[in-house]
Amino acid sequence: MKWKELMIYSVAPLGGQTIGKAASREDAWWLCCRYGLKPFPLDDASAVGLEDAENGAKVWTVPCEHTQYPYNRAAFENRRRDGLATLENGLPAWPIAEENGVAFQTFKQRIKRGWSGERAATEGVWEIAHNPDDEWEVIALENGLSVRAYRSRVQAGCPENIAATMGLGWRKW
């Protein structure tokens, strides 16, 4: 079964308001963890249930210590980031981007540029290839400087020998 064919339902802590969407019991449980609601252990898969809501839609209900969204910093950041963009199936795109190693600032900039949530979360990050023939680039790598940092210093007008050997104060040369 492809991920696009999954049935997506809302998620709510038992006795609380909807906090997001998930495709399975485990995903619903993890969403509650992610948002700081402290769900009870998932020892018994029947603890998380699929129930009918007042409006007739189905909702995953998760027994949690908290029924309201607690505003601790980590939970707040997760909720804010999850709200930036969604995948085609309606789930938040940020957790997928996080799994794929996309930095949050990169993800956010992609969304700002008009990329779909799907593309922003799944498209890899460009790696700059090291040129082993460039002796100063080799020295920069030996000094713990990345290829990107070295090249941006040179492009900004810094001589290669200084760009490869200077620390953070390279602009004072």
XYZ file of N, CA, C and O in Angstrom:
692
model
N 0.834 -1.171 0.000
C 0.000 0.000 0.000
C 0.888 1.246 0.000
O 1.814 1.351 0.782
N 0.626 2.213 -0.858
C 1.387 3.440 -0.912
C 0.915 4.375 0.195
O -0.211 4.305 0.653
N 1.792 5.310 0.609
C 1.439 6.224 1.683
C 0.309 7.161 1.289
O -0.399 7.654 2.132
N 0.117 7.425 0.004
C -0.957 8.317 -0.425
C -2.328 7.651 -0.278
O -3.335 8.312 -0.242
N -2.355 6.317 -0.196
C -3.616 5.596 -0.105
C -4.079 5.420 1.336
O -5.132 4.869 1.586
N -3.293 5.858 2.311
C -3.652 5.699 3.708
C -4.852 6.571 4.057
O -5.042 7.642 3.501
N -5.628 6.107 5.014
C -6.748 6.906 5.505
C -6.219 7.828 6.605
O -5.618 7.365 7.571
N -6.433 9.111 6.463
C -5.947 10.101 7.402
C -7.114 10.562 8.267
O -8.161 10.952 7.754
N -6.927 10.494 9.575
C -7.958 10.941 10.508
C -7.364 11.958 11.464
O -6.154 11.993 11.690
N -8.221 12.788 12.044
C -7.788 13.750 13.046
C -7.353 13.015 14.308
O -7.752 11.879 14.543
N -6.555 13.694 15.135
C -6.059 13.128 16.390
C -6.438 14.072 17.520
O -6.302 15.289 17.390
N -6.907 13.497 18.628
C -7.239 14.296 19.806
C -6.904 13.497 21.058
O -7.089 12.285 21.081
N -6.397 14.165 22.090
C -6.241 13.457 23.354
C -7.631 13.129 23.890
O -8.580 13.864 23.626
N -7.755 12.030 24.596
C -9.047 11.608 25.110
C -9.644 12.725 25.958
O -9.068 13.155 26.939
N -10.803 13.235 25.531
C -11.472 14.323 26.235
C -10.982 15.700 25.848
O -11.371 16.688 26.460
N -10.133 15.808 24.829
C -9.585 17.107 24.435
C -9.907 17.474 23.003
O -10.638 16.767 22.306
N -9.358 18.576 22.556
C -9.573 19.109 21.212
C -8.622 18.446 20.214
O -7.575 17.928 20.590
N -8.963 18.515 18.940
C -8.122 17.971 17.872
C -6.796 18.717 17.834
O -6.764 19.941 17.911
N -5.699 17.950 17.694
C -4.368 18.580 17.649
C -3.666 18.386 16.319
O -2.686 19.054 16.031
N -4.125 17.450 15.489
C -3.450 17.210 14.220
C -4.068 16.041 13.489
O -5.215 15.679 13.732
N -3.297 15.447 12.571
C -3.784 14.330 11.768
C -2.765 13.203 11.772
O -1.570 13.441 11.872
N -3.258 11.978 11.636
C -2.377 10.812 11.598
C -3.025 9.711 10.788
O -4.241 9.687 10.596
N -2.191 8.771 10.332
C -2.666 7.683 9.496
C -2.803 6.371 10.254
O -3.418 5.442 9.754
N -2.224 6.271 11.466
C -2.298 5.016 12.211
C -2.331 5.296 13.704
O -2.091 6.420 14.147
N -2.600 4.237 14.480
C -2.616 4.365 15.942
C -1.269 4.863 16.459
O -1.204 5.746 17.311
N -0.202 4.260 15.938
C 1.131 4.629 16.391
C 1.448 6.091 16.058
O 2.023 6.811 16.869
N 1.071 6.518 14.850
C 1.307 7.911 14.462
C 0.529 8.867 15.355
O 1.019 9.937 15.717
N -0.695 8.498 15.707
C -1.510 9.329 16.595
C -0.845 9.440 17.965
O -0.766 10.521 18.557
N -0.343 8.324 18.470
C 0.332 8.312 19.761
C 1.579 9.188 19.720
O 1.827 9.978 20.615
N 2.376 9.057 18.642
C 3.596 9.858 18.516
C 3.303 11.344 18.385
O 4.052 12.184 18.861
N 2.203 11.693 17.738
C 1.825 13.098 17.604
C 1.552 13.695 18.981
O 1.981 14.812 19.276
N 0.863 12.949 19.820
C 0.609 13.421 21.184
C 1.920 13.572 21.962
O 2.094 14.531 22.712
N 2.840 12.644 21.773
C 4.175 12.757 22.405
C 4.866 14.019 21.923
O 5.416 14.793 22.706
N 4.850 14.201 20.616
C 5.528 15.329 19.977
C 5.014 16.661 20.497
O 5.760 17.615 20.632
N 3.730 16.730 20.813
C 3.133 17.980 21.278
C 3.099 18.087 22.795
O 2.443 18.949 23.348
N 3.780 17.190 23.501
C 3.944 17.322 24.938
C 2.727 16.961 25.767
O 2.599 17.411 26.903
N 1.815 16.140 25.249
C 0.606 15.773 25.989
C 0.817 14.570 26.902
O -0.077 14.186 27.633
N 1.985 13.950 26.860
C 2.354 12.797 27.682
C 1.326 11.668 27.598
O 0.612 11.384 28.560
N 1.234 11.010 26.437
C 0.287 9.893 26.319
C 0.722 8.715 27.173
O 1.907 8.535 27.446
N -0.265 7.929 27.600
C 0.040 6.730 28.376
C 0.744 5.737 27.465
O 0.594 5.790 26.248
N 1.539 4.813 28.020
C 2.301 3.873 27.194
C 1.421 3.127 26.193
O 0.262 2.822 26.472
N 1.988 2.847 25.048
C 1.256 2.185 23.965
C 1.434 0.672 24.069
O 1.661 0.001 23.092
N 1.345 0.133 25.288
C 1.465 -1.319 25.490
C 0.328 -2.063 24.811
O 0.514 -3.091 24.191
N -0.859 -1.518 24.949
C -2.045 -2.144 24.381
C -2.495 -1.296 23.197
O -2.846 -0.127 23.365
N -2.470 -1.856 21.997
C -2.823 -1.106 20.786
C -4.263 -0.614 20.819
O -4.618 0.337 20.132
N -5.118 -1.242 21.635
C -6.511 -0.806 21.684
C -6.678 0.457 22.523
O -7.760 1.035 22.557
N -5.607 0.905 23.215
C -5.702 2.124 24.016
C -6.003 3.324 23.127
O -6.755 4.211 23.500
N -5.430 3.344 21.938
C -5.712 4.404 20.972
C -6.872 3.929 20.118
O -6.782 2.905 19.457
N -7.964 4.676 20.149
C -9.155 4.231 19.435
C -9.566 5.169 18.324
O -9.251 6.354 18.331
N -10.280 4.620 17.375
C -10.833 5.409 16.272
C -12.317 5.583 16.558
O -13.082 4.632 16.490
N -12.700 6.805 16.916
C -14.077 7.057 17.327
C -14.726 8.077 16.412
O -14.057 8.823 15.718
N -16.042 8.110 16.451
C -16.798 9.098 15.688
C -16.859 10.402 16.468
O -17.177 10.409 17.654
N -16.550 11.497 15.803
C -16.631 12.817 16.426
C -18.050 13.347 16.294
O -18.915 12.735 15.644
N -18.307 14.505 16.896
C -19.639 15.120 16.853
C -20.072 15.453 15.429
O -21.243 15.371 15.098
N -19.118 15.826 14.574
C -19.464 16.219 13.214
C -19.547 15.023 12.261
O -19.694 15.194 11.066
N -19.415 13.808 12.792
C -19.525 12.612 11.964
C -18.212 12.091 11.420
O -18.166 11.010 10.845
N -17.121 12.853 11.580
C -15.809 12.410 11.102
C -15.190 11.457 12.115
O -15.579 11.409 13.273
N -14.205 10.684 11.670
C -13.492 9.768 12.555
C -12.300 10.489 13.182
O -11.665 11.322 12.536
N -12.010 10.154 14.437
C -10.915 10.783 15.173
C -10.164 9.713 15.973
O -10.792 8.897 16.645
N -8.814 9.750 15.869
C -8.008 8.901 16.746
C -8.025 9.536 18.121
O -7.670 10.700 18.268
N -8.436 8.796 19.154
C -8.400 9.323 20.516
C -7.289 8.616 21.279
O -7.176 7.396 21.244
N -6.462 9.407 21.938
C -5.289 8.894 22.630
C -5.394 9.240 24.116
O -5.538 10.421 24.454
N -5.370 8.242 25.010
C -5.381 8.565 26.441
C -4.053 9.220 26.838
O -2.992 8.638 26.643
N -4.142 10.451 27.354
C -2.952 11.229 27.695
C -3.076 11.792 29.104
O -4.171 11.885 29.655
N -1.934 12.200 29.645
C -1.925 12.844 30.951
C -2.570 14.224 30.867
O -3.230 14.666 31.788
N -2.360 14.929 29.756
C -2.940 16.262 29.551
C -3.990 16.179 28.451
O -3.809 15.461 27.471
N -5.071 16.931 28.590
C -6.072 16.974 27.523
C -5.938 18.238 26.698
O -6.372 18.292 25.570
N -5.318 19.268 27.263
C -5.079 20.506 26.532
C -3.615 20.570 26.136
O -2.754 19.984 26.785
N -3.351 21.322 25.110
C -2.000 21.462 24.587
C -1.151 22.284 25.558
O -1.415 23.462 25.750
N -0.154 21.693 26.205
C 0.703 22.466 27.123
C 1.739 23.256 26.328
O 2.299 22.745 25.374
N 1.991 24.464 26.733
C 2.877 25.319 25.950
C 4.307 25.306 26.456
O 4.874 26.335 26.757
N 4.899 24.134 26.532
C 6.331 24.110 26.801
C 7.049 24.413 25.489
O 6.491 24.295 24.403
N 8.293 24.832 25.554
C 9.008 25.334 24.374
C 9.123 24.305 23.244
O 8.849 24.616 22.095
N 9.522 23.085 23.578
C 9.711 22.069 22.535
C 8.396 21.733 21.856
O 8.317 21.636 20.630
N 7.333 21.573 22.631
C 6.034 21.253 22.050
C 5.537 22.412 21.195
O 4.959 22.212 20.126
N 5.777 23.635 21.638
C 5.354 24.808 20.873
C 6.069 24.856 19.527
O 5.451 25.104 18.492
N 7.384 24.601 19.538
C 8.152 24.608 18.284
C 7.652 23.533 17.330
O 7.505 23.780 16.142
N 7.400 22.331 17.831
C 6.910 21.258 16.977
C 5.574 21.628 16.360
O 5.337 21.416 15.174
N 4.686 22.187 17.151
C 3.356 22.550 16.649
C 3.458 23.638 15.586
O 2.791 23.596 14.570
N 4.309 24.637 15.843
C 4.477 25.745 14.893
C 5.083 25.243 13.581
O 4.634 25.603 12.495
N 6.077 24.383 13.681
C 6.735 23.863 12.479
C 5.823 22.937 11.704
O 5.835 22.933 10.485
N 5.019 22.148 12.409
C 4.102 21.239 11.732
C 3.030 22.006 10.955
O 2.480 21.507 9.991
N 2.731 23.228 11.378
C 1.699 24.018 10.722
C 2.172 24.760 9.484
O 1.369 25.366 8.779
N 3.464 24.722 9.178
C 3.988 25.472 8.029
C 3.498 24.947 6.689
O 3.147 25.720 5.810
N 3.523 23.644 6.514
C 3.161 23.056 5.221
C 2.683 21.632 5.432
O 3.028 20.991 6.424
N 1.908 21.155 4.474
C 1.410 19.782 4.555
C 1.793 19.020 3.291
O 2.087 19.612 2.252
N 1.768 17.716 3.425
C 1.976 16.844 2.274
C 0.671 16.757 1.503
O -0.366 17.262 1.942
N 0.686 16.101 0.356
C -0.520 15.968 -0.459
C -1.628 15.235 0.279
O -2.803 15.468 0.029
N -1.260 14.349 1.231
C -2.280 13.581 1.940
C -2.806 14.299 3.178
O -3.633 13.759 3.894
N -2.319 15.513 3.466
C -2.836 16.295 4.575
C -2.006 16.231 5.844
O -2.266 16.968 6.785
N -1.001 15.369 5.910
C -0.148 15.286 7.090
C 0.894 16.406 7.062
O 1.246 16.902 5.995
N 1.410 16.822 8.229
C 2.422 17.881 8.229
C 3.705 17.438 7.529
O 4.109 16.285 7.630
N 4.339 18.380 6.836
C 5.532 18.064 6.049
C 6.814 18.138 6.866
O 7.787 17.463 6.540
N 6.846 18.938 7.941
C 8.091 19.123 8.673
C 8.678 17.827 9.234
O 9.885 17.618 9.127
N 7.903 16.914 9.854
C 8.537 15.685 10.353
C 9.240 14.879 9.258
O 10.280 14.270 9.496
N 8.694 14.901 8.042
C 9.323 14.192 6.921
C 10.633 14.889 6.557
O 11.650 14.236 6.312
N 10.620 16.220 6.538
C 11.842 16.971 6.238
C 12.907 16.684 7.287
O 14.084 16.497 6.960
N 12.481 16.627 8.547
C 13.403 16.344 9.641
C 14.035 14.962 9.472
O 15.242 14.794 9.652
N 13.238 13.972 9.094
C 13.746 12.622 8.850
C 14.724 12.589 7.682
O 15.664 11.806 7.670
N 14.493 13.446 6.681
C 15.342 13.474 5.488
C 16.582 14.347 5.668
O 17.350 14.542 4.726
N 16.773 14.916 6.852
C 17.967 15.706 7.126
C 17.931 17.113 6.580
O 18.979 17.750 6.443
N 16.744 17.636 6.274
C 16.616 19.004 5.783
C 16.544 19.925 6.996
O 15.703 19.741 7.874
N 17.423 20.910 7.072
C 17.439 21.858 8.184
C 16.157 22.689 8.160
O 15.576 22.937 7.096
N 15.726 23.138 9.340
C 14.475 23.880 9.422
C 14.524 25.162 8.597
O 13.565 25.498 7.910
N 15.633 25.901 8.653
C 15.726 27.145 7.886
C 15.648 26.878 6.381
O 15.027 27.628 5.643
N 16.254 25.793 5.934
C 16.174 25.416 4.520
C 14.736 25.090 4.160
O 14.224 25.558 3.134
N 14.079 24.319 5.006
C 12.679 23.948 4.777
C 11.798 25.195 4.715
O 10.991 25.367 3.802
N 11.999 26.105 5.658
C 11.189 27.328 5.720
C 11.407 28.197 4.480
O 10.446 28.730 3.904
N 12.651 28.327 4.038
C 12.944 29.122 2.846
C 12.322 28.505 1.596
O 11.838 29.219 0.713
N 12.338 27.190 1.521
C 11.721 26.522 0.375
C 10.226 26.808 0.327
O 9.668 27.051 -0.733
N 9.578 26.776 1.479
C 8.140 27.072 1.543
C 7.897 28.517 1.127
O 6.970 28.816 0.368
N 8.755 29.445 1.608
C 8.622 30.858 1.244
C 8.762 31.074 -0.261
O 8.141 31.962 -0.830
N 9.615 30.268 -0.903
C 9.829 30.389 -2.352
C 8.686 29.794 -3.160
O 8.711 29.826 -4.382
N 7.713 29.192 -2.485
C 6.557 28.651 -3.179
C 6.625 27.166 -3.468
O 5.807 26.637 -4.209
N 7.604 26.464 -2.885
C 7.685 25.028 -3.080
C 6.514 24.366 -2.372
O 6.038 24.850 -1.353
N 6.073 23.249 -2.888
C 5.034 22.479 -2.200
C 5.656 21.863 -0.942
O 6.863 21.674 -0.862
N 4.815 21.532 0.029
C 5.303 20.905 1.250
C 6.006 19.596 0.953
O 7.020 19.251 1.571
N 5.468 18.868 -0.020
C 6.034 17.579 -0.417
C 7.468 17.746 -0.934
O 8.393 17.067 -0.515
N 7.641 18.701 -1.853
C 8.959 18.914 -2.463
C 9.947 19.467 -1.436
O 11.096 19.035 -1.389
N 9.496 20.416 -0.611
C 10.375 21.024 0.387
C 10.877 19.997 1.396
O 11.997 20.085 1.874
N 10.056 19.003 1.698
C 10.419 18.006 2.708
C 11.245 16.859 2.150
O 12.045 16.273 2.867
N 11.066 16.542 0.890
C 11.698 15.333 0.362
C 12.909 15.580 -0.530
O 13.737 14.692 -0.687
N 13.030 16.754 -1.114
C 14.161 17.015 -2.001
C 15.425 17.191 -1.177
O 15.441 17.927 -0.195
N 16.474 16.510 -1.574
C 17.724 16.529 -0.821
C 18.400 17.884 -0.831
O 18.030 18.793 -1.565
N 19.404 18.007 -0.003
C 20.170 19.234 0.105
C 21.380 19.120 -0.812
O 22.006 18.070 -0.883
N 21.694 20.189 -1.481
C 22.841 20.177 -2.390
C 24.133 20.151 -1.596
O 24.359 20.947 -0.709
N 24.988 19.238 -1.946
C 26.305 19.156 -1.324
C 27.316 19.741 -2.298
O 27.276 19.467 -3.489
N 28.224 20.530 -1.787
C 29.266 21.101 -2.632
C 30.436 20.125 -2.665
O 30.951 19.730 -1.616
N 30.825 19.744 -3.851
C 31.903 18.770 -4.010
C 33.255 19.427 -3.733
O 33.519 20.561 -4.147
N 34.087 18.722 -3.046
C 35.436 19.175 -2.728
C 36.334 19.011 -3.953
O 36.294 17.999 -4.640
N 37.155 20.014 -4.220
C 38.109 19.967 -5.325
C 39.486 19.615 -4.749
O 40.163 20.476 -4.180
N 39.930 18.358 -4.896
C 41.210 17.962 -4.296
C 42.425 18.627 -4.948
O 43.518 18.611 -4.375
N 42.254 19.230 -6.127
C 43.364 19.896 -6.804
C 43.624 21.300 -6.265
O 44.674 21.888 -6.537
N 42.676 21.862 -5.533
C 42.833 23.201 -4.967
C 43.549 23.071 -3.617
O 42.971 22.635 -2.630
N 44.839 23.456 -3.596
C 45.644 23.255 -2.389
C 45.114 24.050 -1.194
O 45.159 23.578 -0.055
N 44.600 25.260 -1.428
C 44.092 26.057 -0.315
C 42.785 25.486 0.228
O 42.502 25.573 1.416
N 41.997 24.890 -0.638
C 40.756 24.254 -0.189
C 41.076 23.056 0.696
O 40.413 22.809 1.697
N 42.128 22.314 0.343
C 42.572 21.176 1.167
C 43.017 21.677 2.543
O 42.678 21.096 3.576
N 43.764 22.787 2.564
C 44.226 23.358 3.833
C 43.030 23.836 4.660
O 42.987 23.645 5.878
N 42.047 24.447 4.004
C 40.847 24.907 4.708
C 40.125 23.732 5.364
O 39.688 23.824 6.520
N 40.010 22.618 4.651
C 39.378 21.429 5.224
C 40.178 20.888 6.404
O 39.596 20.455 7.408
N 41.497 20.924 6.306
C 42.343 20.472 7.414
C 42.176 21.358 8.645
O 42.297 20.911 9.769
N 41.864 22.640 8.411
C 41.664 23.587 9.509
C 40.229 23.563 10.050
O 39.873 24.389 10.881
N 39.410 22.647 9.553
C 38.052 22.508 10.060
C 37.034 23.415 9.399
O 35.914 23.569 9.885
N 37.396 24.027 8.293
C 36.497 24.913 7.564
C 35.780 24.126 6.480
O 36.390 23.272 5.836
N 34.507 24.381 6.279
C 33.786 23.665 5.235
C 34.120 24.242 3.863
O 34.587 25.383 3.745
N 33.859 23.460 2.828
C 34.100 23.907 1.452
C 33.244 25.134 1.161
O 33.706 26.108 0.572
N 31.997 25.101 1.619
C 31.071 26.218 1.389
C 31.611 27.499 2.035
O 31.603 28.579 1.433
N 32.088 27.419 3.278
C 32.600 28.599 3.981
C 33.849 29.143 3.289
O 33.981 30.356 3.096
N 34.750 28.244 2.914
C 35.977 28.668 2.232
C 35.641 29.388 0.925
O 36.142 30.485 0.654
N 34.776 28.788 0.134
C 34.447 29.395 -1.173
C 33.700 30.710 -1.019
O 33.880 31.633 -1.812
N 32.856 30.836 -0.003
C 32.135 32.098 0.172
C 33.094 33.201 0.612
O 32.932 34.358 0.232
N 34.124 32.863 1.393
C 35.136 33.847 1.776
C 35.913 34.337 0.567
O 36.124 35.539 0.391
N 36.307 33.409 -0.285
C 37.049 33.777 -1.493
C 36.171 34.625 -2.409
O 36.614 35.631 -2.961
N 34.924 34.247 -2.533
C 33.993 34.992 -3.393
C 33.762 36.404 -2.845
O 33.533 37.337 -3.599
N 33.862 36.572 -1.524
C 33.676 37.888 -0.908
C 34.909 38.774 -1.046
O 34.904 39.927 -0.627
N 35.991 38.230 -1.621
C 37.178 39.032 -1.875
C 38.353 38.737 -0.972
O 39.381 39.409 -1.045
N 38.236 37.762 -0.123
C 39.333 37.398 0.775
C 40.365 36.579 -0.004
O 40.005 35.666 -0.740
N 41.672 36.883 0.150
C 42.684 36.071 -0.523
C 42.606 34.616 -0.061
O 42.287 34.340 1.094
N 42.933 33.701 -0.955
C 42.782 32.273 -0.662
C 43.565 31.834 0.565
O 43.066 31.054 1.373
N 44.808 32.315 0.689
C 45.626 31.888 1.830
C 45.039 32.352 3.159
O 45.098 31.642 4.154
N 44.430 33.507 3.196
C 43.806 34.006 4.427
C 42.474 33.285 4.661
O 42.160 32.893 5.781
N 41.706 33.091 3.600
C 40.408 32.414 3.720
C 40.560 31.002 4.272
O 39.712 30.527 5.020
N 41.652 30.337 3.938
C 41.862 28.951 4.363
C 42.432 28.837 5.771
O 42.265 27.815 6.424
N 43.092 29.902 6.248
C 43.803 29.779 7.523
C 43.231 30.623 8.650
O 43.501 30.355 9.815
N 42.449 31.636 8.351
C 41.899 32.511 9.395
C 40.731 31.843 10.098
O 39.980 31.085 9.495
N 40.539 32.194 11.334
C 39.398 31.704 12.104
C 38.161 32.531 11.804
O 37.964 33.001 10.677
N 37.356 32.764 12.828
C 36.107 33.508 12.643
C 36.344 34.979 12.335
O 35.474 35.630 11.781
N 37.497 35.516 12.692
C 37.777 36.930 12.462
C 38.358 37.216 11.095
O 39.110 38.175 10.937
N 38.042 36.426 10.113
C 38.648 36.571 8.787
C 38.307 37.902 8.127
O 39.066 38.395 7.298
N 37.216 38.547 8.462
C 36.822 39.810 7.814
C 37.739 40.966 8.240
O 37.708 42.030 7.646
N 38.526 40.785 9.271
C 39.395 41.849 9.761
C 40.751 41.883 9.065
O 41.611 42.655 9.422
N 40.972 41.023 8.089
C 42.267 40.967 7.430
C 42.506 42.260 6.706
O 43.532 42.748 6.481
